[in-house]
Amino acid sequence: MREQPEIRPDPTVQLMDEILDDMVRGRVRVPVFQRPFVWLPDQMLALFDSIERGYPIGSLLLWQTDDDVETLPEIGGITLPPREPGTTVSLVLDGHQRLSTLFGVLRRADALQEPGDWKWRIHRDLRAPRGDDRYRHHKSEKAVPEHYLPLRAVTRTMDFLRFSRILEQQVKDVSRVEDLLREAEGVAQRIKSYKMTVIRLQGASLAQAVEVYTRLNRTGTRMDADQMISALTHRPTRAPLAAQIDDIIDAAAASGFGEVQRQAVFRSVLAISGESDVMSPRWEVVAQRMQNRLHDAIPQTAIAIGRAVEFLQGVIGVPVARLLPYAHQLLLLAIFFHHRPQPTAEQEFHLRRWFWVTSWTGAFGGITSTRLRNAISEMAAFADGAWPIAVDVEEVQPMPETFNMNSARTRAYVIWECTELPHRLNALGEPFDLKSALADAHGYRPIVNGDRRPANRLLMPTPPGVSIWRALEELDQLAWLSHEEVLRSHAITARSWRRFREGLPGVLVDDRHAYLESRLRAFADGLGVPLGRSLEGDSDDDTD
């Protein structure tokens, strides 16, 4: 492969208004491999507040090229003129969300045609005190308050004059009108005179452009690895790789499992297409080597991920995707089900054993590319009949020392607890949906303060304002159900509850801890996993 000449990015400072003018003419465009507009309304408002205050909002990375790269037909909901064949355009590699916000708000016509257009209708509250939130969306069908300056009027002289005229008609106090207009003129001047740093890549290939992008030290919404590959393999005749990965993620979410990790899906595509190094940082090399095989692997990956999700839900008992201890477990299960769509009973047992052991031993925390490559090979061999799949049972510790949902061991514990205690009752003695309760970041709440063990955490919805402590104290007031049924559903004995009410809450937590440990030992024994004297392992934050 011939080495490409080195390029040097050319940073300049340019008026924001001039950049928007180039967008109107179609000279600045967004390539189709970019992520869609995803900013939330608050992010849009914060952008304009930063501009008015003169704060930096980050540089733009534009790739100047005459290559025939497919681009989006619109930016910020505004249709662009078609690109003339052979003309040089600037493609936005970094800054799509910011430019879409600026263009869609400042250069939009007055008339709103679509229900979702309200997000582009941003106003500056001219009466807001300094330091307060000064920018507002106006979604109401009521008339816009007279002191709301529509931002589309900032860069349009006729619109600004119309705003001034309406203000004079609606506000009879001349001095107040002058104050509001003075504030409006100051806002308009600060926005129109705002300058941005623009980094232009001239004469660069697509691979070089993406390479520069990935090395930029910047904040904001980063391009994921699959979007980089989309940039390097995109063809006008087929959907971008990133969009096809979106479809796989959406299918998993539609099953009730929730969104699976994007990177795990992308790495599954790489592995199923035959790529051995799925953690490679040199995506342009991968793209050149793989090309069509990546896109051809998408349908197979979609099926494999679907089967892996079914296994996690139905066999393991993982209620929602965010509880999966390691994303690499989804990748490796996808590899297995790609090679073996229908496992034997023995294979299914060993897959269960593998899942729990890897979750209890921190097997994928900080895993290297070499270890992951070996794990992929071993899983494929196991699917093809090799026996058995290798797992290290020397240091199995299924009980986390502390309850920390950023820990794989804690997430595995929560999954196990959901399978062991599937029919829990709330503080009113009513059954509740575990998935809904788990969706609440504060679903698990402590019984007593200071004890960080999992046994001190209950997933028990209570009426608003009622603590777990108070709910336990008042359980005997249930008129239609024995309080012991509620206690049993949470692995609490009547004896320890009585000690709790006698002023010994530590006894309840200690008893529950011992009981849960005994259940964990029985569960591990059923998997043929020996446990040592201590079941507790660290629950530090860990990632794969």
XYZ file of C-alpha atoms in Angstrom:
544
model
C 0.000 0.000 0.000
C 1.508 3.338 -1.075
C 2.178 5.751 1.773
C 0.074 8.885 1.568
C 1.743 12.319 1.803
C 1.571 13.944 5.215
C -1.018 16.679 5.651
C -1.047 19.576 8.069
C -4.328 20.954 9.407
C -4.741 24.682 8.767
C -6.439 26.488 11.699
C -7.987 29.911 11.068
C -10.411 32.221 12.867
C -13.606 33.126 11.021
C -16.802 35.014 11.752
C -19.603 32.607 12.594
C -21.877 34.535 10.228
C -19.535 33.830 7.297
C -19.608 30.104 8.025
C -23.414 30.157 8.034
C -23.367 32.027 4.697
C -21.261 29.213 3.208
C -23.817 26.714 4.500
C -26.646 28.605 2.802
C -24.740 28.323 -0.494
C -24.105 24.608 0.034
C -20.349 25.058 0.358
C -20.321 23.536 3.865
C -22.081 20.185 4.078
C -22.391 17.197 6.421
C -21.342 13.730 5.177
C -23.940 10.991 5.591
C -21.715 8.943 7.878
C -22.070 11.542 10.630
C -24.442 10.791 13.505
C -27.856 12.479 13.186
C -28.767 15.581 15.149
C -29.044 14.383 18.751
C -28.645 17.470 20.892
C -31.223 18.090 23.590
C -33.036 21.439 23.888
C -30.968 22.439 26.935
C -27.748 21.900 24.981
C -29.015 24.166 22.214
C -29.856 26.933 24.685
C -26.494 26.582 26.431
C -24.678 27.020 23.110
C -26.208 30.447 22.499
C -25.634 31.484 26.090
C -21.936 30.611 25.705
C -21.723 32.586 22.463
C -23.292 35.685 23.991
C -20.879 35.512 26.916
C -17.941 35.155 24.516
C -17.026 31.690 25.762
C -15.250 29.320 23.336
C -17.540 26.630 21.922
C -14.858 24.446 20.349
C -13.281 24.370 16.924
C -14.780 23.090 13.682
C -13.001 20.465 11.610
C -13.760 20.851 7.900
C -12.392 18.597 5.179
C -12.100 20.409 1.869
C -12.478 17.957 -0.985
C -13.810 17.536 -4.483
C -14.332 13.783 -3.907
C -17.843 12.508 -4.561
C -18.764 11.934 -0.908
C -22.488 11.602 -0.227
C -23.833 14.371 2.023
C -27.029 15.071 3.932
C -29.633 17.031 1.957
C -30.325 19.323 4.912
C -28.711 20.760 8.030
C -30.714 21.868 11.029
C -33.929 21.072 9.194
C -33.066 23.490 6.358
C -32.740 22.085 2.844
C -29.435 22.856 1.124
C -28.971 23.558 -2.589
C -27.756 20.487 -4.523
C -24.027 20.104 -4.909
C -22.668 20.788 -8.361
C -20.590 17.839 -9.671
C -16.847 18.378 -9.359
C -17.066 21.375 -7.023
C -14.972 21.656 -3.889
C -16.948 21.593 -0.652
C -16.079 21.615 3.037
C -17.370 18.508 4.809
C -18.001 18.741 8.552
C -16.026 16.091 10.418
C -16.328 17.705 13.829
C -18.950 20.266 14.830
C -22.105 18.851 13.260
C -24.260 19.326 16.381
C -23.096 22.907 16.933
C -23.432 23.941 13.294
C -26.860 22.329 12.988
C -28.031 24.278 16.033
C -26.643 27.585 14.773
C -27.875 27.125 11.211
C -31.299 25.757 12.121
C -31.998 28.581 14.572
C -30.355 31.625 12.978
C -31.124 30.969 9.309
C -34.582 29.458 9.571
C -37.556 31.098 7.859
C -40.286 32.594 10.038
C -42.964 30.056 9.089
C -42.944 26.767 11.014
C -44.155 23.808 8.996
C -43.518 20.708 11.109
C -44.606 19.847 14.683
C -40.992 19.306 15.743
C -39.849 22.691 14.456
C -40.334 24.254 17.900
C -36.808 23.218 18.882
C -35.413 25.634 16.295
C -37.529 28.480 17.686
C -35.217 29.944 20.326
C -35.686 33.372 21.880
C -33.560 35.635 24.055
C -35.427 36.908 27.112
C -34.475 40.590 27.118
C -35.711 41.050 30.686
C -33.763 38.160 32.227
C -31.321 39.298 34.940
C -27.622 38.799 34.320
C -26.558 35.275 35.183
C -30.034 33.784 34.787
C -31.111 31.448 31.999
C -31.643 33.984 29.242
C -32.514 31.736 26.311
C -35.897 30.081 25.920
C -37.747 27.697 23.634
C -41.309 28.821 22.939
C -43.591 25.809 22.416
C -46.866 27.378 23.495
C -49.540 28.284 20.957
C -49.976 31.555 22.837
C -48.422 34.747 21.502
C -44.695 35.167 22.086
C -44.042 37.660 24.920
C -42.978 41.040 23.561
C -39.654 40.901 25.432
C -38.654 37.639 23.678
C -36.195 38.377 20.854
C -36.438 35.637 18.163
C -32.887 34.618 17.312
C -33.701 34.318 13.619
C -33.999 38.152 13.724
C -30.405 38.527 14.916
C -28.858 37.962 11.476
C -31.788 39.236 9.370
C -32.106 43.023 9.224
C -35.734 43.006 8.069
C -36.739 40.558 10.798
C -34.998 42.685 13.418
C -36.805 45.823 12.192
C -40.115 43.954 12.325
C -39.383 42.860 15.903
C -38.591 46.489 16.809
C -41.803 47.739 15.232
C -43.974 45.164 17.031
C -42.213 45.959 20.305
C -43.010 49.660 19.913
C -46.650 48.827 19.176
C -47.099 46.532 22.179
C -45.103 48.445 24.798
C -46.341 51.977 25.386
C -43.623 52.989 27.821
C -41.026 54.682 25.587
C -38.158 54.358 28.058
C -38.863 50.638 28.492
C -38.907 50.171 24.713
C -35.531 51.887 24.469
C -34.075 49.652 27.187
C -35.336 46.479 25.495
C -34.108 47.567 22.049
C -30.714 48.511 23.467
C -30.446 45.036 25.003
C -31.601 43.409 21.743
C -29.039 45.333 19.689
C -26.296 44.299 22.098
C -27.322 40.638 21.841
C -27.418 40.823 18.042
C -24.003 42.454 17.885
C -22.405 39.894 20.209
C -23.788 36.971 18.202
C -23.015 38.429 14.754
C -19.454 39.310 15.736
C -18.695 35.923 17.308
C -15.664 34.190 15.812
C -14.901 30.482 15.659
C -11.723 28.509 15.113
C -11.962 26.531 11.878
C -9.477 23.753 11.103
C -9.372 22.935 7.392
C -7.889 19.798 5.898
C -6.880 20.522 2.324
C -5.800 17.804 -0.074
C -6.474 15.036 2.430
C -7.811 11.594 1.657
C -10.807 10.317 3.604
C -8.551 8.046 5.667
C -6.343 11.002 6.581
C -9.334 13.161 7.460
C -10.697 10.544 9.848
C -7.222 9.998 11.314
C -6.965 13.703 12.175
C -10.454 13.629 13.636
C -9.714 10.732 15.966
C -6.556 12.397 17.270
C -8.146 15.738 18.091
C -8.024 16.573 21.772
C -11.547 17.762 22.168
C -14.757 17.460 24.142
C -18.290 16.907 22.915
C -20.048 14.011 21.232
C -17.273 11.753 19.977
C -17.478 9.657 16.850
C -17.754 5.995 17.751
C -15.475 3.405 16.170
C -18.231 2.117 13.899
C -18.811 5.653 12.608
C -15.132 5.911 11.742
C -15.429 2.686 9.791
C -18.593 4.044 8.164
C -16.563 7.008 7.002
C -13.941 4.739 5.505
C -16.211 2.151 3.876
C -19.330 4.143 2.957
C -20.740 3.662 -0.518
C -23.725 5.611 -1.898
C -25.449 2.356 -2.909
C -25.820 0.976 0.628
C -26.755 2.128 4.099
C -23.854 3.304 6.278
C -22.459 0.716 8.660
C -23.364 2.940 11.630
C -27.025 3.044 10.563
C -27.126 -0.749 10.278
C -25.664 -1.055 13.777
C -28.401 1.309 14.971
C -30.927 -1.197 13.608
C -29.367 -4.051 15.614
C -29.421 -1.954 18.793
C -33.045 -0.955 18.161
C -34.038 -4.613 17.685
C -32.515 -5.549 21.055
C -34.294 -2.634 22.719
C -37.610 -3.646 21.131
C -37.326 -7.071 22.792
C -37.589 -5.380 26.180
C -33.890 -5.872 26.924
C -32.976 -2.230 26.434
C -30.079 -0.757 24.471
C -27.019 -2.979 24.228
C -23.613 -1.346 24.148
C -22.820 -0.031 20.692
C -19.164 -1.002 20.817
C -20.043 -4.619 21.631
C -22.263 -4.807 18.541
C -19.567 -3.244 16.362
C -16.930 -5.641 17.653
C -19.319 -8.517 16.977
C -19.591 -7.347 13.364
C -15.806 -7.235 13.112
C -15.349 -10.699 14.622
C -18.081 -12.328 12.530
C -16.629 -10.742 9.384
C -13.307 -12.440 10.154
C -11.328 -9.636 11.800
C -9.099 -11.035 14.540
C -8.177 -7.781 16.279
C -11.504 -6.247 17.315
C -9.834 -3.713 19.623
C -7.620 -2.193 16.921
C -7.049 1.568 17.203
C -6.118 1.834 13.493
C -9.579 1.703 11.980
C -8.472 2.920 8.561
C -6.264 -0.186 8.241
C -9.181 -2.406 9.244
C -11.437 -0.691 6.710
C -8.976 -1.176 3.868
C -8.557 -4.830 4.752
C -12.229 -5.651 5.320
C -14.286 -3.429 2.967
C -17.326 -5.420 1.768
C -16.984 -8.184 4.365
C -18.061 -5.796 7.129
C -21.346 -4.970 5.427
C -21.917 -8.611 4.463
C -21.552 -9.608 8.129
C -24.307 -7.277 9.339
C -27.292 -9.658 8.764
C -25.421 -12.548 10.400
C -24.485 -10.341 13.355
C -28.082 -9.175 13.773
C -29.229 -12.807 14.067
C -26.381 -13.744 16.427
C -26.972 -10.740 18.705
C -30.688 -11.546 18.762
C -29.987 -15.121 19.903
C -27.463 -13.909 22.469
C -30.042 -11.508 23.913
C -32.628 -14.321 24.070
C -30.103 -16.465 25.953
C -29.270 -13.678 28.397
C -32.940 -12.970 29.059
C -34.357 -16.476 29.063
C -31.538 -18.694 30.344
C -29.358 -16.429 32.473
C -32.165 -14.161 33.655
C -30.627 -10.769 32.832
C -33.624 -8.417 33.067
C -32.139 -5.389 31.287
C -29.045 -4.729 29.190
C -27.508 -2.199 31.562
C -27.050 -4.953 34.174
C -24.811 -7.027 31.879
C -21.553 -7.316 33.842
C -19.308 -7.034 30.779
C -20.064 -5.967 27.218
C -17.518 -8.551 26.044
C -19.905 -11.242 27.279
C -22.423 -10.138 24.645
C -19.699 -10.184 21.979
C -18.564 -13.695 22.894
C -22.115 -15.031 23.108
C -22.776 -13.580 19.655
C -19.717 -15.468 18.389
C -21.053 -18.681 19.909
C -24.565 -18.330 18.461
C -23.153 -17.365 15.074
C -21.365 -20.720 14.952
C -23.980 -22.737 16.861
C -27.546 -21.345 16.577
C -29.000 -24.247 18.591
C -26.706 -25.337 21.444
C -26.948 -28.758 23.018
C -28.109 -29.051 26.625
C -24.505 -29.582 27.728
C -23.296 -26.548 25.805
C -26.050 -24.424 27.323
C -25.033 -25.553 30.814
C -21.393 -24.677 30.180
C -22.382 -21.313 28.712
C -24.303 -20.580 31.918
C -21.316 -21.638 33.987
C -18.990 -19.513 31.839
C -21.221 -16.445 32.219
C -21.367 -16.604 35.999
C -17.717 -17.478 36.536
C -16.479 -14.647 34.290
C -18.833 -12.265 36.101
C -17.649 -13.377 39.539
C -13.913 -13.272 38.793
C -13.526 -9.938 36.985
C -12.404 -11.870 33.929
C -12.878 -9.027 31.446
C -11.833 -6.065 33.571
C -9.108 -4.228 31.643
C -8.755 -7.078 29.152
C -6.029 -6.737 26.509
C -6.554 -7.169 22.784
C -4.504 -10.390 22.859
C -6.620 -11.928 25.629
C -9.832 -10.942 23.881
C -8.581 -12.397 20.606
C -7.842 -15.678 22.394
C -11.263 -15.634 24.076
C -12.967 -15.216 20.688
C -11.020 -18.159 19.262
C -11.851 -20.337 22.275
C -15.561 -19.491 22.095
C -15.708 -20.266 18.371
C -13.933 -23.582 18.993
C -16.351 -24.419 21.825
C -19.299 -23.709 19.537
C -17.792 -25.988 16.904
C -17.481 -28.884 19.349
C -14.304 -28.343 21.371
C -14.799 -29.273 25.016
C -15.040 -27.680 27.473
C -14.857 -23.891 27.388
C -12.048 -22.748 29.665
C -12.954 -20.884 32.858
C -10.799 -20.116 35.886
C -12.640 -21.110 39.071
C -9.723 -20.509 41.448
C -10.840 -17.089 42.702
C -14.615 -17.102 42.399
C -16.146 -14.520 44.755
C -19.802 -13.907 43.918
C -20.705 -11.570 46.796
C -19.561 -7.944 46.344
C -17.999 -6.342 49.406
C -19.968 -3.166 48.761
C -22.993 -2.355 46.620
C -21.596 -0.429 43.632
C -23.512 -0.590 40.355
C -20.365 0.427 38.450
C -18.891 -2.918 39.456
C -19.389 -6.019 37.302
C -19.563 -8.174 40.432
C -22.414 -6.041 41.815
C -24.341 -6.144 38.549
C -23.946 -9.934 38.489
C -25.227 -10.060 42.068
C -28.312 -8.027 41.114
C -29.021 -10.395 38.200
C -28.705 -13.392 40.518
C -30.913 -11.758 43.148
C -33.576 -11.117 40.481
C -33.602 -14.829 39.627
C -33.627 -15.886 43.297
C -36.281 -13.386 44.409
C -38.455 -12.927 41.318
C -41.774 -12.234 43.093
C -41.036 -9.386 45.469
C -43.761 -7.274 47.058
C -43.693 -3.535 47.653
C -44.263 -1.770 50.967
C -48.039 -2.030 50.474
C -47.873 -5.783 49.933
C -48.420 -5.523 46.175
C -46.380 -7.221 43.437
C -44.358 -4.870 41.247
C -42.476 -5.055 37.967
C -38.779 -5.684 38.592
C -37.710 -4.126 35.292
C -39.488 -0.878 36.065
C -38.006 -0.755 39.557
C -34.520 -1.452 38.205
C -34.880 1.409 35.721
C -34.794 3.801 38.677
C -31.191 4.720 39.472
C -32.167 4.760 43.156
C -34.268 1.606 43.059
C -32.040 -0.211 45.554
C -32.143 1.718 48.827
C -30.359 1.119 52.154
C -32.098 -0.166 55.250
C -29.640 1.464 57.658
C -26.986 4.101 57.104
C -23.310 3.220 56.952
C -23.532 -0.451 55.948
C -22.532 -0.813 52.274
C -23.130 -4.558 51.908
C -25.680 -5.745 49.325
C -27.720 -7.290 52.154
C -28.411 -3.746 53.360
C -30.051 -2.825 50.048
C -33.677 -3.574 49.236
C -35.480 -3.222 45.939
C -38.801 -2.338 47.552
C -40.904 0.522 46.160
C -42.517 2.601 48.897
C -45.055 5.442 48.897
C -43.507 8.880 48.204
C -41.502 10.164 51.145
C -41.412 6.804 52.932
C -37.965 5.364 53.679
C -37.142 1.657 53.682
C -36.665 1.854 57.462
C -40.134 3.313 57.990
C -41.717 0.872 55.537
C -40.265 -2.084 57.458
C -41.379 -0.646 60.783
C -44.976 -0.283 59.568
C -45.325 -3.615 57.744
C -47.554 -5.077 60.446
C -50.172 -2.426 59.611
C -51.050 -4.189 56.353
C -54.709 -5.138 56.669
C -55.118 -7.618 53.836
C -51.773 -9.451 53.801
C -49.421 -10.980 56.331
C -46.289 -8.888 56.740
C -44.315 -12.141 56.726
C -45.155 -12.637 53.027
C -43.600 -9.279 52.203
C -40.545 -10.110 54.308
C -40.080 -13.534 52.683
C -40.203 -11.972 49.223
C -37.110 -9.946 50.212
C -35.234 -12.769 51.987
C -35.919 -11.355 55.471
C -36.916 -13.652 58.324
C -39.648 -12.777 60.821
C -37.130 -13.188 63.659
C -34.662 -10.654 62.275
C -37.526 -8.246 61.519
C -38.648 -8.424 65.140
C -35.085 -7.668 66.290
C -35.084 -4.733 63.867
C -38.201 -3.330 65.534
C -36.610 -3.873 68.939
C -33.863 -1.445 67.946
C -31.310 -3.909 66.555
C -31.306 -3.190 62.791
C -27.815 -4.638 62.396
C -29.188 -8.076 63.243
C -31.572 -7.901 60.282
C -28.763 -7.012 57.867
C -26.397 -9.657 59.296
C -29.064 -12.363 59.112
C -30.007 -11.383 55.567
C -26.337 -11.368 54.540
C -25.817 -14.888 55.908
C -28.990 -16.137 54.233
C -28.075 -14.651 50.843
C -24.581 -16.144 51.090
C -26.080 -19.585 51.713
C -28.301 -19.201 48.642
C -25.305 -18.093 46.573
C -23.328 -21.151 47.694
C -26.188 -23.426 46.654
C -26.466 -21.671 43.292
C -22.729 -21.960 42.597
C -22.768 -25.608 43.681
C -25.473 -26.275 41.092
C -23.088 -24.935 38.452
C -20.233 -27.092 39.702
C -18.299 -24.045 40.881
C -16.410 -24.528 44.170
C -16.401 -21.580 46.563
C -13.847 -20.833 49.247
C -14.437 -19.744 52.803
C -14.973 -16.087 51.874
C -17.486 -15.245 49.174
C -16.772 -11.519 49.175
C -14.804 -9.908 46.370
C -13.944 -6.296 45.649
C -16.571 -4.166 43.967
C -14.401 -1.423 42.503
C -15.399 0.241 39.263
C -14.285 -1.970 36.402
C -14.715 -1.839 32.658
C -14.015 -4.037 29.696
